[in-house]
Every structure is written in structure tokens, then in C-alpha cells.
XYZ file of C-alpha atoms in Angstrom:
297
model
C 43.043 102.975 127.755
C 45.891 101.422 129.720
C 43.624 98.749 131.178
C 42.233 97.952 127.733
C 45.723 97.531 126.253
C 46.741 95.356 129.181
C 43.781 93.060 128.756
C 44.428 92.735 125.021
C 48.023 91.855 125.721
C 47.365 89.166 128.311
C 44.313 87.582 126.693
C 40.590 88.200 126.584
C 39.191 91.328 128.203
C 37.184 91.352 131.429
C 33.840 90.650 129.690
C 35.351 87.594 128.024
C 33.863 88.563 124.649
C 36.764 90.154 122.785
C 39.929 88.145 121.985
C 43.326 89.618 122.855
C 46.884 89.138 121.692
C 47.289 86.316 124.170
C 44.708 84.267 122.270
C 46.833 83.993 119.126
C 48.008 80.354 118.790
C 51.720 79.854 119.276
C 51.897 78.138 115.897
C 50.655 81.299 114.187
C 53.089 83.413 116.179
C 55.931 81.099 115.194
C 55.089 81.620 111.501
C 55.240 85.380 112.019
C 58.489 85.203 113.994
C 60.145 83.275 111.163
C 60.091 86.518 109.145
C 61.360 88.798 111.917
C 64.880 89.612 113.044
C 66.195 88.348 116.393
C 65.907 91.801 118.068
C 62.315 92.094 116.854
C 61.479 88.632 118.209
C 62.980 89.469 121.609
C 61.016 92.728 121.799
C 57.711 90.966 121.048
C 58.497 88.273 123.613
C 57.935 90.891 126.314
C 54.230 91.271 125.471
C 52.793 88.172 127.160
C 53.301 84.493 127.909
C 52.087 83.296 124.506
C 54.540 85.538 122.684
C 57.284 84.583 125.116
C 56.648 80.879 124.564
C 56.634 81.184 120.787
C 59.768 83.369 120.837
C 61.686 80.628 122.675
C 60.949 77.891 120.153
C 63.992 76.037 118.795
C 62.272 75.758 115.418
C 62.453 79.560 115.082
C 65.981 80.099 116.299
C 67.565 77.268 114.340
C 66.524 79.206 111.219
C 68.336 82.290 112.515
C 71.588 80.381 113.011
C 74.027 79.877 110.113
C 74.282 76.402 108.652
C 77.732 75.928 110.181
C 76.948 77.175 113.691
C 78.300 73.896 115.095
C 81.754 74.849 113.757
C 81.584 78.021 115.869
C 80.452 76.038 118.918
C 83.381 73.655 118.458
C 85.702 76.568 119.268
C 84.237 76.657 122.784
C 84.444 74.154 125.659
C 81.430 71.776 125.404
C 80.213 72.720 128.871
C 79.624 76.273 127.612
C 76.784 75.227 125.307
C 75.550 71.796 126.380
C 71.785 71.654 127.001
C 71.343 75.190 125.656
C 68.274 76.177 123.668
C 68.834 77.446 120.135
C 67.901 80.939 121.326
C 70.639 80.837 123.971
C 73.104 79.450 121.424
C 72.334 82.399 119.143
C 72.939 84.784 122.060
C 76.201 82.995 122.919
C 77.525 83.160 119.355
C 76.521 86.809 118.994
C 79.436 87.560 121.310
C 83.009 87.216 120.001
C 84.322 83.652 120.013
C 88.158 83.658 120.094
C 90.318 81.080 118.327
C 93.960 80.630 117.236
C 95.323 81.621 120.670
C 92.842 84.487 120.926
C 94.322 86.357 117.955
C 91.196 85.816 115.873
C 87.506 86.159 116.643
C 84.300 85.048 114.952
C 80.754 86.064 115.843
C 77.203 86.309 114.507
C 75.681 89.617 113.534
C 72.869 90.187 116.053
C 70.343 91.252 113.415
C 70.994 88.895 110.499
C 72.838 85.941 112.056
C 75.555 86.267 109.407
C 79.117 85.227 110.283
C 81.711 87.970 110.830
C 85.411 87.686 111.656
C 88.330 89.767 112.899
C 92.076 89.054 112.973
C 94.329 90.909 115.403
C 97.653 92.448 114.418
C 99.208 89.835 116.734
C 97.753 87.179 114.436
C 99.620 88.554 111.402
C 103.213 88.389 110.194
C 104.660 91.911 110.351
C 108.158 92.553 109.016
C 110.409 93.804 111.831
C 107.739 93.536 114.549
C 110.201 92.191 117.139
C 112.671 95.062 116.638
C 111.662 97.966 118.863
C 113.582 100.388 116.676
C 110.760 99.904 114.180
C 107.618 98.688 115.949
C 105.955 98.860 119.358
C 103.015 96.933 120.785
C 100.542 99.375 122.313
C 97.673 98.520 124.675
C 94.483 100.460 123.960
C 90.737 100.305 124.522
C 90.267 101.498 120.933
C 90.897 97.989 119.634
C 88.546 95.038 120.117
C 91.706 93.012 120.871
C 93.001 95.718 123.273
C 96.403 95.806 121.586
C 97.702 97.295 118.318
C 101.034 97.541 116.497
C 102.572 101.008 116.101
C 105.173 101.688 113.403
C 107.886 104.189 114.309
C 109.865 103.989 111.085
C 110.790 101.362 108.525
C 111.843 101.045 104.891
C 110.322 97.663 104.062
C 106.693 97.767 105.222
C 104.858 94.449 104.925
C 101.963 92.901 106.836
C 100.743 89.408 105.881
C 98.068 87.152 107.276
C 96.065 84.006 106.635
C 92.842 82.606 108.069
C 91.311 79.161 107.584
C 87.674 78.684 108.538
C 84.517 76.935 107.218
C 82.691 80.157 106.366
C 79.027 79.881 105.311
C 78.163 80.541 101.687
C 78.127 84.309 101.182
C 79.945 87.246 99.595
C 82.527 88.724 101.975
C 84.540 91.943 102.112
C 88.021 91.999 103.655
C 89.413 95.254 105.045
C 92.369 96.520 107.107
C 91.734 98.838 110.077
C 94.594 101.334 110.419
C 95.269 104.736 111.958
C 97.680 107.510 110.910
C 99.316 109.343 113.801
C 99.921 108.446 117.425
C 97.044 109.001 119.830
C 97.027 109.409 123.594
C 94.930 110.838 126.430
C 95.796 114.276 127.772
C 93.708 115.865 130.518
C 90.974 113.373 129.716
C 90.919 114.253 126.015
C 92.085 112.190 123.069
C 94.903 113.901 121.174
C 96.956 112.816 118.153
C 100.598 113.438 117.336
C 102.036 113.143 113.820
C 105.752 113.485 114.556
C 106.449 109.986 113.168
C 103.909 110.139 110.320
C 105.752 110.320 107.029
C 106.308 108.523 103.719
C 102.712 107.492 103.004
C 102.206 110.241 100.432
C 105.221 109.253 98.286
C 104.150 105.818 97.066
C 100.826 103.973 97.484
C 100.312 100.991 99.761
C 99.274 97.832 97.950
C 96.518 95.675 99.455
C 95.966 92.100 98.255
C 93.862 89.038 99.034
C 93.687 85.547 97.574
C 91.714 82.383 98.274
C 92.534 78.726 97.765
C 90.019 78.459 94.914
C 91.871 81.087 92.876
C 90.014 84.302 93.699
C 92.234 87.397 93.696
C 91.683 91.033 94.588
C 94.051 93.967 94.969
C 94.097 97.751 95.149
C 96.521 100.590 95.825
C 95.984 103.623 98.001
C 97.937 106.645 99.237
C 97.392 106.621 102.969
C 98.405 110.237 103.529
C 97.558 112.344 100.488
C 96.932 115.473 102.564
C 96.298 117.854 99.652
C 93.731 115.550 98.048
C 92.155 114.741 101.421
C 91.762 118.444 102.200
C 90.056 119.108 98.878
C 87.644 116.217 99.434
C 87.188 117.040 103.138
C 88.203 113.483 103.852
C 90.789 113.705 106.605
C 92.614 110.412 107.189
C 94.944 111.518 109.955
C 94.000 110.975 113.584
C 91.142 108.498 113.076
C 90.627 104.801 112.458
C 89.889 103.953 108.825
C 88.943 100.617 107.305
C 90.592 100.162 103.906
C 88.712 97.730 101.706
C 91.000 95.210 100.037
C 88.376 93.397 98.004
C 85.613 90.809 97.985
C 85.531 87.029 97.717
C 82.733 84.494 97.337
C 82.196 81.356 99.412
C 79.898 78.941 97.589
C 80.420 75.774 99.650
C 79.750 75.951 103.387
C 81.062 72.455 104.037
C 84.699 73.086 103.115
C 87.340 75.173 104.874
C 88.015 78.495 103.168
C 91.590 79.764 103.280
C 92.087 83.487 102.737
C 95.509 85.129 102.482
C 95.844 88.905 102.723
C 98.592 91.511 102.785
C 99.368 95.194 103.012
C 102.772 96.348 101.783
C 104.896 99.265 100.654
C 108.303 97.824 99.922
C 109.938 100.681 97.959
C 113.128 101.045 99.978
C 114.028 104.451 98.502
C 112.241 106.137 101.405
C 111.156 105.345 104.948
C 107.633 105.502 106.333
C 106.207 105.576 109.845
C 103.616 106.896 112.261
C 100.992 104.212 111.623
C 98.902 101.874 113.801
C 97.826 98.471 112.508
C 94.859 97.146 114.462
C 93.103 94.299 112.705
C 91.586 92.808 109.588
C 87.824 92.356 109.246
C 85.954 89.835 107.111
C 82.293 90.862 106.938
C 79.421 89.922 104.566
C 79.464 92.604 101.876
C 75.817 93.625 101.891
C 75.895 93.754 105.692
C 78.522 96.496 105.440
C 76.436 98.346 102.863
C 73.291 98.158 105.017
C 75.093 99.506 108.079
C 76.636 102.304 106.022
C 73.155 103.330 104.866
C 71.800 103.119 108.397
C 69.471 100.174 107.675
C 71.208 98.047 110.318
C 72.685 99.304 113.570
């Protein structure tokens, strides 16, 4: 059976009478590959030389790239991508591409080729960030940027940010990634401390976003409603949570989209603290939904 499968994979069998997978014209394979995802194409490329040749065609991979992939390449030194095939360009852009002094990253989703983005806490304006009575910068492997901002205590809590980028036409979701409680490693285990965590159950935090073409979104959320969280078995303390701010639509891929976003709790009648701010994510909305349902990995 193994010999039969091998002969079908490489071409005709030993008698020369029965065609194998290797006899399929590359043009036919290319038509099939147009409807497959990049991981599926790469898996099939392992079968034989015909599949490998078809899977390397620029005509296939240019369809998997977003219309503005050149804008992503322009963030890199030209020598990084000169003379690259479209397949190699897709692989290059599937890894994070930093910009704005490394405080922001953009990349392609490996399955869909859709554009995703992240903004580090260092790329945002945080009230009081330079005063160590209120905030500390903490290095950690739990952040894609390897550094987060930790709030000890403050009365006026405000985090603002802006990003300008020629995003492809799509519907995007913006969310903040935050963590209640201070974590550390003890005897090789991750442990959390909540000695500084307070004030988030008194008044809600307000999240907002706006775009240059007039789109607005906002929501309010109690970050530490322990009684409600216990009833819903939805524990927010001690883990990273992405809080959705809202959605916005990009209809024109040729113009620069400017998105402003904020997270604030500026009621000065009480202090609040014990919170990490990691980053903001901008991800195509249905891509988030598919990953939540386990359709995409």
C-alpha cells in the first residue's frame, strides 16, 4: 500500500498505465490552490514536485496578500524583501513588523492574510507614567512587546493613544489588553498578588474610539465587580483580559486611517490601582469571532 501511494504521489505507477498526483498540470493545481488557505497550500506542497512548483507561484500568493502589502513592506529596509517571491513576502509579513520606534506592530494573519495591529503601552499617553509613585514599567514575557505598565495607585486614570495607517478595507475591532493584580514567579509557578488592586468596583472605566471619518464607539465596564464575577463564574483577577472598545469600518484602502482610543476613570473622589496595561489590538472583527469559535487557530 505504501509503494502504491508513493507512486501515485510522484507520478505514474511502475506499469506506466495509471496516472498519479504528479500528472496533474500545474495550471489545474494553481486553480485549486487559489481557494485554499496558506497553511493548506504549504501542506500540499510537500506531496511532490508538481505540487511544490504550483504552490510557489507568484500568481497564487499575490492573491493571498492584502492590497496594501507594499505599505507593510515600506516599514522594512528594502534589502529585507528585494528579489523575494510573493510566497516569501507573505511569510515575512506574517511575522510582526515594528514601526513608530518599535511601539507598534503590524502583521498578516497566517490563515487569512488579513492585517492585524498591536500598540504597546509605551506607544500610548498615560497620565502620570513618569512618576514612580503611580506607575512602574515592568519587563515580562507575557507581553508581545516584553514590557507593560503597572499602576500602583492614582486618582486620575487616563490612557490615550492614536494610530495612523493605510489599513485595507475591512471591519475592525479595537480592544485593550489589561490585567488586574500583580503577577510574579515563585518557585517556578506564576502567582498573583492583589494588595494594590482597588477602586475598580466603585465606578466603571470608560472606553472610547473615534476615527477621522466620524465613526465613534464607546462603552463602560466595571473592571473588578467581584460579586457579579463570582455569580457568573467569570473571574477577572489574575489573568489577561481583552476589553472590546468597539468596531470601525475602513472602506478605502488607499487613504490613511487615523484611529484615536482611550481608557479612563477620572472620578477623583477615590483612588484606584493594581492594574497592568499591556497593549491595544486592532483585529478584523470576523477573524476574532472565528478564532473564538475555534474555526481558526
